[in-house]
mmCIF file with all atom_site columns, C-alpha atoms in Angstrom:
data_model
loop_
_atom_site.group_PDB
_atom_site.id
_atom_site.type_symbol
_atom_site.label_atom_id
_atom_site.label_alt_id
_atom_site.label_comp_id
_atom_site.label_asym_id
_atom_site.label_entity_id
_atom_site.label_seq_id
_atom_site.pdbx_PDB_ins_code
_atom_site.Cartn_x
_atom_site.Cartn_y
_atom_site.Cartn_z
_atom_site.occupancy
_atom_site.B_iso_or_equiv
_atom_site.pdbx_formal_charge
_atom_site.auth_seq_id
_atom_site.auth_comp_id
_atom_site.auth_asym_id
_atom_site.auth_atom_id
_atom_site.pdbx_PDB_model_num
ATOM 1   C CA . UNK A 1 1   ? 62.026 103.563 55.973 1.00 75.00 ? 1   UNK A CA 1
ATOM 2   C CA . UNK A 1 2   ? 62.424 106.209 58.346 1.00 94.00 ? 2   UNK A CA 1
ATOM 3   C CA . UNK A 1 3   ? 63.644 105.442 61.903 1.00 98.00 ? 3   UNK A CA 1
ATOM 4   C CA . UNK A 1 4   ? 63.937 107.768 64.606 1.00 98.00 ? 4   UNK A CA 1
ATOM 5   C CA . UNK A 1 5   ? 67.100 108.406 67.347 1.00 98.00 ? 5   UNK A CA 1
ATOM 6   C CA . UNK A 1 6   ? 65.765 109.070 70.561 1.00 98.00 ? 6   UNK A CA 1
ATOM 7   C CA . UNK A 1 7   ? 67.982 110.286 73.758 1.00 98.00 ? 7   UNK A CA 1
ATOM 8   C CA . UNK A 1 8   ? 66.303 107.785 75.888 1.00 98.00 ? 8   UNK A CA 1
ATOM 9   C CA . UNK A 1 9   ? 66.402 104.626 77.716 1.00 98.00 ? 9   UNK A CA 1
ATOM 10  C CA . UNK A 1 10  ? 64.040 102.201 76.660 1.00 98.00 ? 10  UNK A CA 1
ATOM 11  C CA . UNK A 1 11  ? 60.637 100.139 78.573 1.00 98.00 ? 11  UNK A CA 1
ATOM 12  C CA . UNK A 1 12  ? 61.398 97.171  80.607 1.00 98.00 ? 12  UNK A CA 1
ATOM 13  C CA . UNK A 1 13  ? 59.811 95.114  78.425 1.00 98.00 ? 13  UNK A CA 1
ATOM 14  C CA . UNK A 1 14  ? 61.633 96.599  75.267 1.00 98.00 ? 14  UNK A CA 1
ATOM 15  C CA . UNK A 1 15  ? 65.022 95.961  76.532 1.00 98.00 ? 15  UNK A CA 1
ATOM 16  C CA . UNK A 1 16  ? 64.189 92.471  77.534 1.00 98.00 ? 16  UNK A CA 1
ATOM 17  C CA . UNK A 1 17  ? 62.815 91.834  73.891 1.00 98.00 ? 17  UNK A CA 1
ATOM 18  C CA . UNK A 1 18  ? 65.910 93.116  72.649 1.00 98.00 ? 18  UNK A CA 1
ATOM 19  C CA . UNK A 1 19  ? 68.027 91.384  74.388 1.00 97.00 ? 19  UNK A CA 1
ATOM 20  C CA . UNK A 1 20  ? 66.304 87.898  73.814 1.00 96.00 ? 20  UNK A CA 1
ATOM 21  C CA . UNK A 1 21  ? 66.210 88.073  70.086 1.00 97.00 ? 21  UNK A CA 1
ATOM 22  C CA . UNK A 1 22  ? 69.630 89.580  69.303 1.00 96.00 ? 22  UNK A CA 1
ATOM 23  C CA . UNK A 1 23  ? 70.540 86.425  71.502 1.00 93.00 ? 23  UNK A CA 1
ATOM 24  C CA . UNK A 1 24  ? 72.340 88.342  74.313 1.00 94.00 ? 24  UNK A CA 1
ATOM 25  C CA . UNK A 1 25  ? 72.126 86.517  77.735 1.00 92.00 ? 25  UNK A CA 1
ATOM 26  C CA . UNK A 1 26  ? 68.439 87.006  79.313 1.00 93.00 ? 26  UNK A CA 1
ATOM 27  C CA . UNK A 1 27  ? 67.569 89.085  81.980 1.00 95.00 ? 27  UNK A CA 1
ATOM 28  C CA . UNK A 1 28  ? 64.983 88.743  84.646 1.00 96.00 ? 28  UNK A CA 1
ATOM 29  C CA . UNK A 1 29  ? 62.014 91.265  85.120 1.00 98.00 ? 29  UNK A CA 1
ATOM 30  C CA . UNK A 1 30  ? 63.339 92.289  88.645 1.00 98.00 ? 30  UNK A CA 1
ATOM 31  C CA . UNK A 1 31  ? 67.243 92.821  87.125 1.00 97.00 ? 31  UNK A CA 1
ATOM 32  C CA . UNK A 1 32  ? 65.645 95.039  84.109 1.00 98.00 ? 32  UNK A CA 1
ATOM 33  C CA . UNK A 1 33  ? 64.229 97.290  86.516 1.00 98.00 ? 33  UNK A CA 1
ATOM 34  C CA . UNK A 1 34  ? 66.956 98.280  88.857 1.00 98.00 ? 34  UNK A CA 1
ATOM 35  C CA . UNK A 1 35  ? 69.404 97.889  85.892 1.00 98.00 ? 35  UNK A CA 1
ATOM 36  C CA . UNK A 1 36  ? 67.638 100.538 83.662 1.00 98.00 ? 36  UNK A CA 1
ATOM 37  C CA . UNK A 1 37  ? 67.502 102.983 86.969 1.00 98.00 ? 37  UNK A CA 1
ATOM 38  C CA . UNK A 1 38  ? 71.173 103.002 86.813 1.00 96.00 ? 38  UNK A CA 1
ATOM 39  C CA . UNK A 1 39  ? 71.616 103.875 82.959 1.00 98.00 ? 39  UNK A CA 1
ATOM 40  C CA . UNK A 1 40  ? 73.692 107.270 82.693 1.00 98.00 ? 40  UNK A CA 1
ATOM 41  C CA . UNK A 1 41  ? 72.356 107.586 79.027 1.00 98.00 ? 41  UNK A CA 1
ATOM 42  C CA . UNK A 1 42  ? 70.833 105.644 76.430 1.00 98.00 ? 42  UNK A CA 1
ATOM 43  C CA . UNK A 1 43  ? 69.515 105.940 73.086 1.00 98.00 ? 43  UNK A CA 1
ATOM 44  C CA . UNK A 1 44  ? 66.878 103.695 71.306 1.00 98.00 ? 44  UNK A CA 1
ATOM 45  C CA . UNK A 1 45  ? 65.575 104.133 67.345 1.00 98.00 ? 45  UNK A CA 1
ATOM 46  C CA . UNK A 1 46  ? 61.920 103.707 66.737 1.00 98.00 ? 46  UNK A CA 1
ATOM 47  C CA . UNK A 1 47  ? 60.751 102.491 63.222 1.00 98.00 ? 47  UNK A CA 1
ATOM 48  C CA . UNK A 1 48  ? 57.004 102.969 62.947 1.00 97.00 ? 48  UNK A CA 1
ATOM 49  C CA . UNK A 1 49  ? 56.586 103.774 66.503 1.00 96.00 ? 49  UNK A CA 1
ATOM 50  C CA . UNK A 1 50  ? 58.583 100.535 68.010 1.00 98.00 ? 50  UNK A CA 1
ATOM 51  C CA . UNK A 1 51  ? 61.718 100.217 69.791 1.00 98.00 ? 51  UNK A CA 1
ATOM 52  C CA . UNK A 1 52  ? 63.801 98.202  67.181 1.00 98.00 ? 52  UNK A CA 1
ATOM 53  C CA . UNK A 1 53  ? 67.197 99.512  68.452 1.00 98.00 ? 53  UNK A CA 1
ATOM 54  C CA . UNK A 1 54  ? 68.707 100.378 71.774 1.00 98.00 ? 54  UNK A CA 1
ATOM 55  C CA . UNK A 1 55  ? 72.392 101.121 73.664 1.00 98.00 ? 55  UNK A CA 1
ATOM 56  C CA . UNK A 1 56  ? 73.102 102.218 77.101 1.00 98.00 ? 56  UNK A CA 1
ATOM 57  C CA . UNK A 1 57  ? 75.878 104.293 79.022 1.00 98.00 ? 57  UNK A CA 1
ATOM 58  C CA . UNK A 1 58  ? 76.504 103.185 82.836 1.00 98.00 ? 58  UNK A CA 1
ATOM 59  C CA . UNK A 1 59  ? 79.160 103.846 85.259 1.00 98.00 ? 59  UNK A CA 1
ATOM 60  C CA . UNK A 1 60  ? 79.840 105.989 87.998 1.00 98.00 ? 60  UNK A CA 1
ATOM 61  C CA . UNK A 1 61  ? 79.829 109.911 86.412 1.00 97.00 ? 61  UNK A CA 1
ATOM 62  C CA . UNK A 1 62  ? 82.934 110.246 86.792 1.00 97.00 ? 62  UNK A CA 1
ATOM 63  C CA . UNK A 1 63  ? 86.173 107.502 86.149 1.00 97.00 ? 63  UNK A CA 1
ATOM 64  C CA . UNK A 1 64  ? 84.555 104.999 84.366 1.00 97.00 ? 64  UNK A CA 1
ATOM 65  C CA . UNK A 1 65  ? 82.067 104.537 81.657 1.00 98.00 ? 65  UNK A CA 1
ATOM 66  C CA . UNK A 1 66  ? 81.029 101.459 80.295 1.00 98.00 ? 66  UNK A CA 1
ATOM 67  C CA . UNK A 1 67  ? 79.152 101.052 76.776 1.00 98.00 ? 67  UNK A CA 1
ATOM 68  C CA . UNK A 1 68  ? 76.182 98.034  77.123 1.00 98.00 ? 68  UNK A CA 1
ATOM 69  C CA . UNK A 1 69  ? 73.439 96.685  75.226 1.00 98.00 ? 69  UNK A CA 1
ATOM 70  C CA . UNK A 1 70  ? 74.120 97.516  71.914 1.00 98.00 ? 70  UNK A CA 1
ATOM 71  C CA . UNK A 1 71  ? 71.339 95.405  70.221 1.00 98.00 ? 71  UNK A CA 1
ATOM 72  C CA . UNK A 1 72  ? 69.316 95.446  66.530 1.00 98.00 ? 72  UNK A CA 1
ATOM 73  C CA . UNK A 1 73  ? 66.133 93.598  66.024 1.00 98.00 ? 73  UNK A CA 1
ATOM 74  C CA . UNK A 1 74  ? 67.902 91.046  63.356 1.00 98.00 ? 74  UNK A CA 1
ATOM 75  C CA . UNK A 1 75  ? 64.917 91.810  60.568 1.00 97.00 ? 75  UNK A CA 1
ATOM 76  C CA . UNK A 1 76  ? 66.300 95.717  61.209 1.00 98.00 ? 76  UNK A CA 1
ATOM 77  C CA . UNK A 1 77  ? 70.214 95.230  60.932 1.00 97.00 ? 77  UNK A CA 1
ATOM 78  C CA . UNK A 1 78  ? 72.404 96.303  58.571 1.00 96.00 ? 78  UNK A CA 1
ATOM 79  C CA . UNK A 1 79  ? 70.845 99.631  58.069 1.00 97.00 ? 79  UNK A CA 1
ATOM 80  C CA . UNK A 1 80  ? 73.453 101.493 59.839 1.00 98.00 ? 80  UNK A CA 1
ATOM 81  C CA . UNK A 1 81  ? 71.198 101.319 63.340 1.00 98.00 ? 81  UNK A CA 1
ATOM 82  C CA . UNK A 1 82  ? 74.116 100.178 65.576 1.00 98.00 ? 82  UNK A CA 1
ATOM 83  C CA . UNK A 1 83  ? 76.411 102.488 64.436 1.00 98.00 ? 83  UNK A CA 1
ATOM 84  C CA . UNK A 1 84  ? 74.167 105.365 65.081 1.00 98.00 ? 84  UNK A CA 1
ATOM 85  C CA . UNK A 1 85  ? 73.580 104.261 68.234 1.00 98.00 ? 85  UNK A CA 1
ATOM 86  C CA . UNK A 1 86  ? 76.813 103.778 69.186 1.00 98.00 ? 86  UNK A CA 1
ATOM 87  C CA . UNK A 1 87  ? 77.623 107.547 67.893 1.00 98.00 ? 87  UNK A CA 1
ATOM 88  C CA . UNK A 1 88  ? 75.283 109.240 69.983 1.00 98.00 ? 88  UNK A CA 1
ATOM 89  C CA . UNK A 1 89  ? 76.505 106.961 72.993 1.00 98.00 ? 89  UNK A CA 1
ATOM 90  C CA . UNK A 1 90  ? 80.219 108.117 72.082 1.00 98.00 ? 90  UNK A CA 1
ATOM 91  C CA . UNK A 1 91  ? 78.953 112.324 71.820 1.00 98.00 ? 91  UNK A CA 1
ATOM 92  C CA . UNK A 1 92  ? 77.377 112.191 74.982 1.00 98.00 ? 92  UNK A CA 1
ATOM 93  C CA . UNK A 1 93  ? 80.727 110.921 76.668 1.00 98.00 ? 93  UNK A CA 1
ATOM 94  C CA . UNK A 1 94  ? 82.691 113.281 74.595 1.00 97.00 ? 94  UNK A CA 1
ATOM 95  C CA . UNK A 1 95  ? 80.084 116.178 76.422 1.00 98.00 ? 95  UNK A CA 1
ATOM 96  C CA . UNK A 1 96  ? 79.857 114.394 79.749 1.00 98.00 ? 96  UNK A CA 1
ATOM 97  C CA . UNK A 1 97  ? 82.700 112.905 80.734 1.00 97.00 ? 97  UNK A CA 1
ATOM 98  C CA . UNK A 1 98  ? 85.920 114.038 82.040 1.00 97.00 ? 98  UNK A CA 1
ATOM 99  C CA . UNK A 1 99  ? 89.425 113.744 80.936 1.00 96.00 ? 99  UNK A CA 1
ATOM 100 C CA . UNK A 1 100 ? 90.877 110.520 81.660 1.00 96.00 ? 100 UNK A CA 1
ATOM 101 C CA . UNK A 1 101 ? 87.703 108.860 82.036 1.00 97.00 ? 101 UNK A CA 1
ATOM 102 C CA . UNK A 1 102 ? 87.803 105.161 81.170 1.00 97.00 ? 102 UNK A CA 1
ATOM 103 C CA . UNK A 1 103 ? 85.209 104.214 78.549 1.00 97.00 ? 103 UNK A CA 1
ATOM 104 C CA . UNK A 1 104 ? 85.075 99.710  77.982 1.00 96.00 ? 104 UNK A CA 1
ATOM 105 C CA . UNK A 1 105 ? 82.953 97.956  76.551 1.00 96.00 ? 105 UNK A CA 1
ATOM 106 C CA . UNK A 1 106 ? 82.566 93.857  75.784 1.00 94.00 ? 106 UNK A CA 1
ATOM 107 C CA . UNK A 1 107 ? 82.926 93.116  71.895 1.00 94.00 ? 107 UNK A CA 1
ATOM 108 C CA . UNK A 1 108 ? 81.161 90.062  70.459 1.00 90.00 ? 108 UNK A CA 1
ATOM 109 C CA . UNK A 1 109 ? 82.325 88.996  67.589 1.00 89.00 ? 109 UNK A CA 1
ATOM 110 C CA . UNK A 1 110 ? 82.713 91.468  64.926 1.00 92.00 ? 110 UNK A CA 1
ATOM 111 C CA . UNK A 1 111 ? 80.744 93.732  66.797 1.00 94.00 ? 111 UNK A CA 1
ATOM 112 C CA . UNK A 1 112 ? 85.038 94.734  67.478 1.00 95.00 ? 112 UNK A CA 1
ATOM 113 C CA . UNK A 1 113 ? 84.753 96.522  63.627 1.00 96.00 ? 113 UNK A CA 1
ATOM 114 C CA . UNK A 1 114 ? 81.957 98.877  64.839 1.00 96.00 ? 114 UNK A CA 1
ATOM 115 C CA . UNK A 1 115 ? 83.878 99.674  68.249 1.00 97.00 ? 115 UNK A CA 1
ATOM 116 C CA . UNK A 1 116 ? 86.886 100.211 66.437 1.00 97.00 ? 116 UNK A CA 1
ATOM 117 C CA . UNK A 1 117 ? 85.555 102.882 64.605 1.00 97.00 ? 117 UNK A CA 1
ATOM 118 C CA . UNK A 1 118 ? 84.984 105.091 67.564 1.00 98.00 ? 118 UNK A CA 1
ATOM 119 C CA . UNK A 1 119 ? 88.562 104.841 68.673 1.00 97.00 ? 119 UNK A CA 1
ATOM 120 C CA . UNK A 1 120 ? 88.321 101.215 71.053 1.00 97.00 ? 120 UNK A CA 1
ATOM 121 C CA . UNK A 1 121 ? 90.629 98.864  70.541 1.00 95.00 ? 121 UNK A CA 1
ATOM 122 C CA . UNK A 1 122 ? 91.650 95.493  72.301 1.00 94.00 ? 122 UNK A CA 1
ATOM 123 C CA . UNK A 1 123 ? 93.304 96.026  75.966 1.00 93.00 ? 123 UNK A CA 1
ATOM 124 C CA . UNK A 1 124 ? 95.226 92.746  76.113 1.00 91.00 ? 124 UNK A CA 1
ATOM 125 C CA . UNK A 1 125 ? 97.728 91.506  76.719 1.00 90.00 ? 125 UNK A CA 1
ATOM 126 C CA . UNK A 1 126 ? 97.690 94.253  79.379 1.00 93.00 ? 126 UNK A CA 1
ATOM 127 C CA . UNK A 1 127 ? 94.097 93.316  80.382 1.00 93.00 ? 127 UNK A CA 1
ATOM 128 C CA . UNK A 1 128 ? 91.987 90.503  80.012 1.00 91.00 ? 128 UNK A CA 1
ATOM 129 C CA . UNK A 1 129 ? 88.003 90.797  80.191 1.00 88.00 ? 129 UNK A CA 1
ATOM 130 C CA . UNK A 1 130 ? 86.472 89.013  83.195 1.00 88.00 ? 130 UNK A CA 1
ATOM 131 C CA . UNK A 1 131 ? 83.153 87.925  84.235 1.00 87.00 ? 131 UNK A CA 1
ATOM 132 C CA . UNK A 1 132 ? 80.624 85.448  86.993 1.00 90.00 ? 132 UNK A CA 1
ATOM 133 C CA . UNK A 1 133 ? 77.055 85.677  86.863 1.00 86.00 ? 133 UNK A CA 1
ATOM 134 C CA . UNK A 1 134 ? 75.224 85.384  90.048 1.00 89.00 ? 134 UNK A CA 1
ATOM 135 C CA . UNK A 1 135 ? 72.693 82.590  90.041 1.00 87.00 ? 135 UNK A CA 1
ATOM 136 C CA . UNK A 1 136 ? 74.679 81.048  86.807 1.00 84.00 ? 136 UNK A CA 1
ATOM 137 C CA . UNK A 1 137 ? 75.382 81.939  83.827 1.00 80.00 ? 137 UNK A CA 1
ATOM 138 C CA . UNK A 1 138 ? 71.942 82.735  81.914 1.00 77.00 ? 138 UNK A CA 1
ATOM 139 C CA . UNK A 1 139 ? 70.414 81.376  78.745 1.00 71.00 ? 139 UNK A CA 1
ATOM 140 C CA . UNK A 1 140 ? 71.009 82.902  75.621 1.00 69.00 ? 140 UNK A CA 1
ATOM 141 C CA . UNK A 1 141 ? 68.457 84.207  73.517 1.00 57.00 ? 141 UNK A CA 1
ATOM 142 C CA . UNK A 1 142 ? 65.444 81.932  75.063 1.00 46.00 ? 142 UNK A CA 1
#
């Protein structure tokens, strides 16, 4: 199988498929759009021409830097995908940003092994992640 690492963001419609069957919360059409626009980098793997893979860099250029939707088509994971991913994510901040930036990221479940690998680690008891959703919280996966 030969998949390709591409320096890019993906479609619209790719990053809403991802999201849906890796069963991260949904996203509307209009939030997809104006979300992508903001994406500092990305990277995406193609097997046979498709978008199977995908993570994202966003934040403000400068202080902070957060790492987002890290997803693998299921029938594609455990191939090493994420963790590529998440390496090219963690060399473009090593190139881009500036000392003292502050790189976070949300871990589900053992998604924390992967993470840990590139040097994040838990912030509590210090810190304690925090979220609201505007319009309620929104369906996973459906």
């Amino acid at each position: 199988m030969t998949y390709d690492l591409l320096a890019e963001a993906p479609s619209v419609s790719d990053y809403r498929r991802l999201r849906e069957v890796t069963d991260l919360s949904t996203k509307t059409q209009e939030a997809a759009e104006r979300g992508l626009k903001g994406t500092l980098h990305a990277a995406i793997v193609r097997f046979e021409g498709r978008t199977v893979a995908m993570g994202r860099v966003i934040g403000d250029g400068g202080c902070h830097y957060q790492v987002v939707d890290i997803a693998v088509e299921p029938e594609h994971q455990g191939r090493g995908l994420g963790k590529r991913i998440v390496a090219a994510l963690m060399e473009w901040l090593h190139e881009n940003a500036p000392n003292s930036a502050y790189v976070s990221l949300i871990a589900d479940g053992d998604a924390r092994h992967l993470y840990a690998q590139f040097g994040f680690e838990p912030v509590m008891p210090a810190s304690i992640g925090m979220a609201t959703w505007i319009g309620g919280r929104p369906a996973k996966g459906t």
